[in-house]
């Protein structure tokens, strides 16, 4: 039996609220829209993504 490793598909900056999702077609992170508005956050933020240890990349 081998494990499968998966990557995250969404992230949110804990400092400014910028939200992004992984676009498979572009192979890049894209800014999420909420109610038609892009959740860009602060352009000067050194984004601290919501990495808190709850995401498990290993799928059994």
C-alpha positions as a LaTeX table, in Angstrom:
\begin{tabular}{lrrr}
\hline
Residue & $x$ (\AA) & $y$ (\AA) & $z$ (\AA) \\
\hline
Unk1 & 0.00 & 0.00 & 0.00 \\
Unk2 & 1.39 & 3.41 & $-0.94$ \\
Unk3 & 0.39 & 6.84 & 0.27 \\
Unk4 & $-0.78$ & 9.59 & $-2.05$ \\
Unk5 & 0.45 & 13.15 & $-1.40$ \\
Unk6 & $-1.90$ & 16.04 & $-2.20$ \\
Unk7 & $-1.28$ & 19.78 & $-2.27$ \\
Unk8 & $-3.51$ & 22.47 & $-0.74$ \\
Unk9 & $-6.06$ & 24.06 & $-3.09$ \\
Unk10 & $-6.89$ & 27.23 & $-1.12$ \\
Unk11 & $-5.15$ & 29.61 & 1.27 \\
Unk12 & $-5.95$ & 32.78 & 3.23 \\
Unk13 & $-3.46$ & 35.27 & 4.68 \\
Unk14 & $-3.89$ & 35.55 & 8.45 \\
Unk15 & $-2.65$ & 39.16 & 8.42 \\
Unk16 & $-4.58$ & 40.89 & 5.64 \\
Unk17 & $-7.27$ & 38.42 & 4.54 \\
Unk18 & $-6.00$ & 37.86 & 0.97 \\
Unk19 & $-7.61$ & 34.65 & $-0.32$ \\
Unk20 & $-6.29$ & 32.51 & $-3.16$ \\
Unk21 & $-7.15$ & 29.21 & $-4.82$ \\
Unk22 & $-5.05$ & 26.88 & $-6.98$ \\
Unk23 & $-6.07$ & 26.96 & $-10.64$ \\
Unk24 & $-5.26$ & 23.60 & $-12.28$ \\
Unk25 & $-5.50$ & 24.99 & $-15.83$ \\
Unk26 & $-3.10$ & 27.88 & $-15.20$ \\
Unk27 & $-0.96$ & 25.87 & $-12.77$ \\
Unk28 & $-0.83$ & 28.92 & $-10.49$ \\
Unk29 & $-2.48$ & 30.57 & $-7.48$ \\
Unk30 & $-5.35$ & 32.94 & $-8.36$ \\
Unk31 & $-7.11$ & 35.56 & $-6.21$ \\
Unk32 & $-10.48$ & 34.46 & $-4.86$ \\
Unk33 & $-13.59$ & 36.55 & $-5.52$ \\
Unk34 & $-16.30$ & 37.11 & $-2.90$ \\
Unk35 & $-19.51$ & 38.88 & $-3.94$ \\
Unk36 & $-17.76$ & 39.91 & $-7.17$ \\
Unk37 & $-14.84$ & 41.56 & $-5.35$ \\
Unk38 & $-11.30$ & 40.19 & $-5.46$ \\
Unk39 & $-9.99$ & 39.43 & $-1.97$ \\
Unk40 & $-6.57$ & 41.00 & $-2.58$ \\
Unk41 & $-5.70$ & 42.05 & 0.97 \\
Unk42 & $-2.83$ & 44.48 & 1.41 \\
Unk43 & $-0.31$ & 44.85 & $-1.44$ \\
Unk44 & 2.43 & 45.48 & 1.15 \\
Unk45 & 1.70 & 42.45 & 3.32 \\
Unk46 & 4.30 & 39.67 & 3.66 \\
Unk47 & 1.49 & 37.12 & 3.56 \\
Unk48 & 1.30 & 34.67 & 6.42 \\
Unk49 & $-0.77$ & 31.84 & 4.98 \\
Unk50 & $-3.07$ & 29.86 & 7.25 \\
Unk51 & $-0.64$ & 27.00 & 7.81 \\
Unk52 & $-1.65$ & 25.65 & 11.18 \\
Unk53 & $-0.93$ & 21.96 & 11.05 \\
Unk54 & $-4.51$ & 20.81 & 10.39 \\
Unk55 & $-3.92$ & 20.16 & 6.67 \\
Unk56 & $-2.68$ & 16.62 & 6.12 \\
Unk57 & $-1.05$ & 16.15 & 2.69 \\
Unk58 & $-0.93$ & 12.35 & 3.00 \\
Unk59 & $-3.99$ & 10.47 & 1.80 \\
Unk60 & $-4.23$ & 6.80 & 2.77 \\
\hline
\end{tabular}
